[in-house]
Amino acid sequence: MIPKVALGTGLFTVLIGAWDTVLEILLVVMAVDYITGVSSSFRNKRISSALGHNGLIKKANIFLIVILAAQLDKISGNSNYIFRNCTAVFFIANDAISIIENVGEMGIRLPKFLKNAFVRLQNHSQNTVEDLQDDNEPMDSEKTEKKK
């Protein structure tokens, strides 16, 4: 059992890039979003196993998208994982907004600046990636193919 867990963890780390603070925050925010979503559903008498199951599938797919962004970094030669980090920050902000909505549904009042800050963070992560894209600059793999 332990060798399989170690193999899975190692493979996950290779695919997603180095485990760092951004990914740690993503994991924490995703867990808090799931917990507050279940809590809100329970409090508002909307809880169902299908809804919980779909939430877990959504979270797993978010990590698959982050893995895909990490692979884009590798093929683009981005050793600082800019695409992966911007993708992770986008989902951090998205799930943080969801947390705010979940606790709001439970009657907990939060300052408006908090939601605004996460909306700005989400937009900033999107704009950062768009600013990095330059249609005139081919990626490393395109340069290699043109030489053939």
XYZ file of N, CA and C in Angstrom:
444
model
N 0.823 -1.197 0.000
C 0.000 0.000 0.000
C 0.868 1.263 0.000
N 1.866 1.319 0.868
C 2.722 2.504 0.966
C 3.481 2.750 -0.342
N 4.043 1.707 -0.996
C 4.723 1.966 -2.273
C 3.780 2.546 -3.337
N 2.519 2.102 -3.339
C 1.559 2.628 -4.316
C 1.249 4.100 -4.040
N 1.110 4.444 -2.774
C 0.860 5.843 -2.405
C 2.067 6.698 -2.781
N 3.258 6.181 -2.505
C 4.480 6.919 -2.845
C 4.594 7.104 -4.356
N 4.276 6.065 -5.112
C 4.321 6.148 -6.569
C 3.305 7.173 -7.077
N 2.095 7.112 -6.550
C 1.051 8.060 -6.951
C 1.420 9.493 -6.616
N 1.961 9.695 -5.422
C 2.376 11.033 -5.001
C 3.515 11.544 -5.878
N 4.470 10.678 -6.159
C 5.590 11.064 -7.016
C 5.134 11.423 -8.424
N 4.257 10.618 -8.987
C 3.731 10.879 -10.325
C 2.957 12.193 -10.351
N 2.127 12.408 -9.336
C 1.354 13.646 -9.233
C 2.282 14.857 -9.184
N 3.343 14.767 -8.390
C 4.287 15.880 -8.249
C 5.023 16.149 -9.558
N 5.402 15.093 -10.267
C 6.070 15.273 -11.557
C 5.131 15.964 -12.545
N 3.869 15.562 -12.551
C 2.912 16.136 -13.498
C 2.549 17.578 -13.178
N 2.419 17.889 -11.899
C 1.959 19.220 -11.501
C 3.114 20.189 -11.280
N 4.322 19.697 -11.309
C 5.483 20.539 -11.016
C 5.762 20.491 -9.531
N 6.684 21.283 -9.101
C 7.056 21.283 -7.685
C 5.867 21.682 -6.819
N 5.709 20.993 -5.699
C 4.645 21.349 -4.755
C 5.103 22.597 -4.019
N 4.304 23.645 -4.093
C 4.702 24.903 -3.478
C 3.512 25.566 -2.792
N 3.715 26.783 -2.337
C 2.699 27.498 -1.565
C 1.414 27.703 -2.359
N 1.525 28.010 -3.642
C 0.327 28.234 -4.461
C -0.545 26.983 -4.483
N 0.078 25.822 -4.665
C -0.688 24.573 -4.705
C -1.233 24.213 -3.325
N -0.477 24.516 -2.289
C -0.955 24.280 -0.922
C -2.204 25.127 -0.648
N -2.149 26.394 -1.036
C -3.303 27.277 -0.841
C -4.490 26.780 -1.663
N -4.238 26.347 -2.896
C -5.315 25.805 -3.730
C -5.985 24.625 -3.043
N -5.191 23.702 -2.520
C -5.744 22.533 -1.832
C -6.581 22.943 -0.623
N -6.075 23.870 0.179
C -6.799 24.327 1.376
C -8.104 25.015 0.982
N -8.038 25.915 0.007
C -9.239 26.653 -0.404
C -10.274 25.700 -1.005
N -9.815 24.712 -1.777
C -10.748 23.734 -2.342
C -11.432 22.933 -1.239
N -10.682 22.537 -0.223
C -11.264 21.785 0.895
C -12.269 22.642 1.659
N -11.909 23.894 1.926
C -12.822 24.792 2.648
C -14.079 25.045 1.817
N -13.925 25.204 0.504
C -15.091 25.397 -0.367
C -16.016 24.188 -0.297
N -15.436 23.002 -0.361
C -16.254 21.788 -0.299
C -16.994 21.707 1.038
N -16.283 21.964 2.127
C -16.890 21.884 3.467
C -17.986 22.929 3.629
N -17.728 24.167 3.192
C -18.769 25.197 3.326
C -19.944 24.920 2.392
N -19.678 24.311 1.248
C -20.763 23.931 0.337
C -21.661 22.874 0.951
N -21.051 21.863 1.559
C -21.828 20.819 2.236
C -22.585 21.415 3.419
N -21.918 22.285 4.184
C -22.564 22.925 5.340
C -23.761 23.759 4.911
N -23.600 24.526 3.847
C -24.691 25.356 3.341
C -25.850 24.490 2.856
N -25.532 23.428 2.135
C -26.578 22.516 1.651
C -27.313 21.866 2.808
N -26.573 21.467 3.827
C -27.184 20.846 5.002
C -28.099 21.833 5.712
N -27.607 23.035 5.935
C -28.383 24.054 6.649
C -29.649 24.434 5.882
N -29.553 24.479 4.559
C -30.694 24.870 3.732
C -31.498 23.676 3.226
N -31.237 22.513 3.819
C -31.964 21.275 3.514
C -31.941 20.922 2.017
N -30.761 21.073 1.420
C -30.568 20.722 0.011
C -29.487 19.659 -0.151
N -29.116 19.018 0.920
C -27.988 18.086 0.873
C -28.377 16.807 0.131
N -27.448 16.327 -0.687
C -27.651 15.057 -1.383
C -26.280 14.453 -1.673
N -26.247 13.145 -1.733
C -24.973 12.485 -2.007
C -24.507 12.779 -3.429
N -25.440 12.923 -4.361
C -25.071 13.231 -5.747
C -24.403 14.599 -5.834
N -24.932 15.561 -5.099
C -24.355 16.902 -5.087
C -22.938 16.869 -4.508
N -22.758 16.130 -3.417
C -21.433 15.998 -2.812
C -20.456 15.294 -3.734
N -20.939 14.253 -4.396
C -20.109 13.500 -5.335
C -19.679 14.397 -6.500
N -20.612 15.169 -7.027
C -20.288 16.085 -8.125
C -19.266 17.131 -7.693
N -19.360 17.575 -6.454
C -18.391 18.535 -5.929
C -16.988 17.958 -5.899
N -16.870 16.702 -5.482
C -15.552 16.054 -5.452
C -14.993 15.853 -6.858
N -15.861 15.491 -7.794
C -15.422 15.330 -9.185
C -14.937 16.673 -9.735
N -15.652 17.740 -9.398
C -15.252 19.082 -9.833
C -13.857 19.417 -9.304
N -13.618 19.127 -8.032
C -12.317 19.436 -7.429
C -11.201 18.624 -8.090
N -11.457 17.363 -8.383
C -10.453 16.526 -9.052
C -10.137 17.079 -10.442
N -11.163 17.524 -11.143
C -10.956 18.073 -12.479
C -10.205 19.399 -12.451
N -10.384 20.166 -11.394
C -9.602 21.398 -11.253
C -8.115 21.048 -11.194
N -7.770 20.019 -10.427
C -6.359 19.618 -10.368
C -5.869 19.113 -11.726
N -6.730 18.451 -12.488
C -6.328 18.012 -13.827
C -6.037 19.210 -14.733
N -6.828 20.262 -14.598
C -6.587 21.474 -15.386
C -5.272 22.131 -14.967
N -5.001 22.139 -13.667
C -3.733 22.703 -13.181
C -2.557 21.867 -13.697
N -2.718 20.546 -13.733
C -1.683 19.674 -14.309
C -1.480 20.012 -15.784
N -2.563 20.215 -16.502
C -2.467 20.584 -17.915
C -1.702 21.898 -18.087
N -1.985 22.872 -17.234
C -1.269 24.158 -17.289
C 0.217 23.967 -16.988
N 0.541 23.067 -16.059
C 1.950 22.784 -15.743
C 2.653 22.165 -16.948
N 1.937 21.328 -17.678
C 2.519 20.732 -18.875
C 2.740 21.792 -19.954
N 1.825 22.755 -20.023
C 1.999 23.875 -20.953
C 3.256 24.667 -20.602
N 3.491 24.851 -19.309
C 4.724 25.519 -18.877
C 5.953 24.749 -19.340
N 5.912 23.434 -19.189
C 7.073 22.620 -19.572
C 7.352 22.718 -21.064
N 6.306 22.618 -21.870
C 6.506 22.648 -23.322
C 6.878 24.046 -23.805
N 6.497 25.068 -23.034
C 6.817 26.457 -23.381
C 8.169 26.896 -22.838
N 8.762 26.064 -22.004
C 10.045 26.420 -21.407
C 9.932 27.367 -20.228
N 8.748 27.445 -19.622
C 8.539 28.310 -18.448
C 8.928 27.552 -17.186
N 10.147 27.727 -16.746
C 10.599 27.002 -15.561
C 10.004 27.555 -14.271
N 9.389 28.734 -14.335
C 8.777 29.312 -13.134
C 7.290 28.981 -13.010
N 6.769 28.129 -13.870
C 5.385 27.644 -13.816
C 4.352 28.772 -13.813
N 4.528 29.744 -14.688
C 3.619 30.888 -14.718
C 2.200 30.480 -15.122
N 2.050 29.601 -16.114
C 0.709 29.177 -16.521
C 0.035 28.374 -15.406
N 0.801 27.472 -14.794
C 0.244 26.675 -13.695
C -0.165 27.570 -12.539
N 0.703 28.501 -12.162
C 0.401 29.364 -11.023
C -0.782 30.279 -11.300
N -0.847 30.848 -12.502
C -1.995 31.705 -12.832
C -3.290 30.897 -12.859
N -3.220 29.677 -13.364
C -4.401 28.808 -13.365
C -4.813 28.485 -11.940
N -3.850 28.156 -11.096
C -4.150 27.850 -9.692
C -4.734 29.065 -8.983
N -4.164 30.244 -9.218
C -4.677 31.462 -8.577
C -6.093 31.753 -9.055
N -6.365 31.515 -10.330
C -7.726 31.684 -10.844
C -8.701 30.808 -10.060
N -8.342 29.539 -9.872
C -9.230 28.628 -9.142
C -9.268 28.932 -7.648
N -8.173 29.435 -7.088
C -8.182 29.870 -5.686
C -9.212 30.978 -5.521
N -9.148 31.972 -6.402
C -10.097 33.088 -6.325
C -11.526 32.607 -6.565
N -11.704 31.722 -7.540
C -13.033 31.196 -7.854
C -13.628 30.462 -6.655
N -12.836 29.595 -6.032
C -13.330 28.852 -4.873
C -13.507 29.756 -3.661
N -12.664 30.778 -3.534
C -12.831 31.729 -2.426
C -14.149 32.485 -2.572
N -14.489 32.863 -3.799
C -15.783 33.513 -4.049
C -16.917 32.556 -3.698
N -16.761 31.293 -4.043
C -17.764 30.281 -3.709
C -17.909 30.126 -2.194
N -16.793 30.172 -1.476
C -16.831 30.094 -0.005
C -17.640 31.263 0.547
N -17.378 32.451 0.029
C -18.106 33.641 0.479
C -19.601 33.483 0.214
N -19.954 32.951 -0.956
C -21.365 32.719 -1.273
C -21.966 31.654 -0.359
N -21.213 30.590 -0.094
C -21.708 29.512 0.772
C -22.000 30.015 2.180
N -21.069 30.765 2.754
C -21.299 31.252 4.118
C -22.385 32.322 4.122
N -22.513 33.057 3.015
C -23.600 34.024 2.892
C -24.958 33.346 2.909
N -25.051 32.177 2.264
C -26.300 31.406 2.269
C -26.641 30.895 3.662
N -25.630 30.828 4.524
C -25.879 30.391 5.902
C -26.161 31.576 6.814
N -26.244 32.773 6.234
C -26.579 33.953 7.018
C -25.396 34.653 7.652
N -24.189 34.280 7.262
C -22.995 34.921 7.809
C -22.661 36.119 6.925
N -22.618 37.290 7.533
C -22.306 38.508 6.785
C -20.798 38.684 6.693
N -20.364 39.050 5.519
C -18.943 39.289 5.275
C -18.767 40.661 4.647
N -17.611 41.265 4.851
C -17.374 42.563 4.219
C -17.302 42.432 2.696
N -17.886 43.414 2.009
C -17.930 43.386 0.552
C -16.529 43.410 -0.060
N -15.587 44.080 0.622
C -14.233 44.180 0.066
C -13.592 42.811 -0.108
N -14.011 41.834 0.708
C -13.416 40.506 0.619
C -13.746 39.864 -0.729
N -15.027 39.875 -1.081
C -15.416 39.310 -2.379
C -14.771 40.103 -3.511
N -14.766 41.433 -3.403
C -14.154 42.264 -4.441
C -12.675 41.931 -4.618
N -11.987 41.674 -3.521
C -10.561 41.338 -3.592
C -10.351 40.037 -4.362
N -11.208 39.050 -4.127
C -11.051 37.775 -4.833
C -11.451 37.887 -6.298
N -12.441 38.715 -6.607
C -12.804 38.949 -8.006
C -11.631 39.605 -8.732
N -10.996 40.595 -8.089
C -9.832 41.250 -8.693
C -8.679 40.263 -8.871
N -8.477 39.394 -7.897
C -7.420 38.389 -7.990
C -7.678 37.451 -9.163
N -8.919 37.039 -9.313
C -9.289 36.156 -10.414
C -9.040 36.849 -11.757
N -9.461 38.089 -11.875
C -9.247 38.844 -13.113
C -7.761 39.069 -13.378
N -7.004 39.342 -12.325
C -5.563 39.567 -12.476
C -4.864 38.310 -12.994
N -5.256 37.148 -12.494
C -4.614 35.911 -12.958
C -4.914 35.686 -14.432
N -6.120 36.006 -14.860
C -6.494 35.869 -16.265
C -5.706 36.860 -17.126
N -5.628 38.101 -16.680
C -4.921 39.133 -17.447
C -3.426 38.864 -17.528
N -2.845 38.305 -16.481
C -1.412 38.002 -16.484
C -1.078 37.014 -17.587
N -1.890 35.975 -17.721
C -1.646 34.977 -18.763
C -1.856 35.600 -20.140
N -2.894 36.401 -20.292
C -3.140 37.038 -21.587
C -1.996 37.965 -21.970
N -1.416 38.654 -20.999
C -0.284 39.536 -21.273
C 0.951 38.747 -21.701
N 1.055 37.515 -21.240
C 2.216 36.692 -21.582
C 2.129 36.126 -22.993
N 0.923 36.038 -23.505
C 0.744 35.433 -24.816
C 1.120 36.434 -25.905
N 2.000 36.004 -26.768
C 2.402 36.826 -27.900
C 2.333 35.934 -29.127
N 1.353 36.199 -29.984
C 1.136 35.342 -31.152
C 2.334 35.314 -32.093
N 3.198 36.300 -32.025
C 4.350 36.353 -32.915
C 5.518 35.514 -32.417
N 5.480 35.069 -31.183
C 6.585 34.318 -30.594
C 6.214 32.842 -30.536
N 6.790 31.995 -31.411
C 6.458 30.572 -31.380
C 7.018 29.895 -30.131
N 6.316 28.854 -29.702
C 6.791 28.075 -28.563
C 7.971 27.226 -29.010
N 8.728 26.699 -28.069
C 9.911 25.893 -28.359
C 9.598 24.741 -29.305
N 8.450 24.062 -29.109
C 8.110 22.913 -29.947
C 7.839 23.350 -31.385
N 7.260 24.549 -31.580
C 7.012 25.050 -32.928
C 8.323 25.386 -33.628
N 9.287 25.922 -32.887
C 10.594 26.238 -33.455
C 11.269 24.963 -33.943
N 11.157 23.895 -33.155
C 11.764 22.615 -33.494
C 11.130 22.043 -34.753
N 9.788 22.117 -34.848
C 9.088 21.566 -36.004
C 9.443 22.322 -37.282
N 9.637 23.636 -37.214
C 9.965 24.427 -38.396
C 11.352 24.091 -38.931
N 12.258 23.646 -38.056
C 13.615 23.303 -38.471
C 13.652 22.003 -39.258
N 12.645 21.148 -39.076
C 12.641 19.825 -39.725
C 12.380 19.896 -41.201
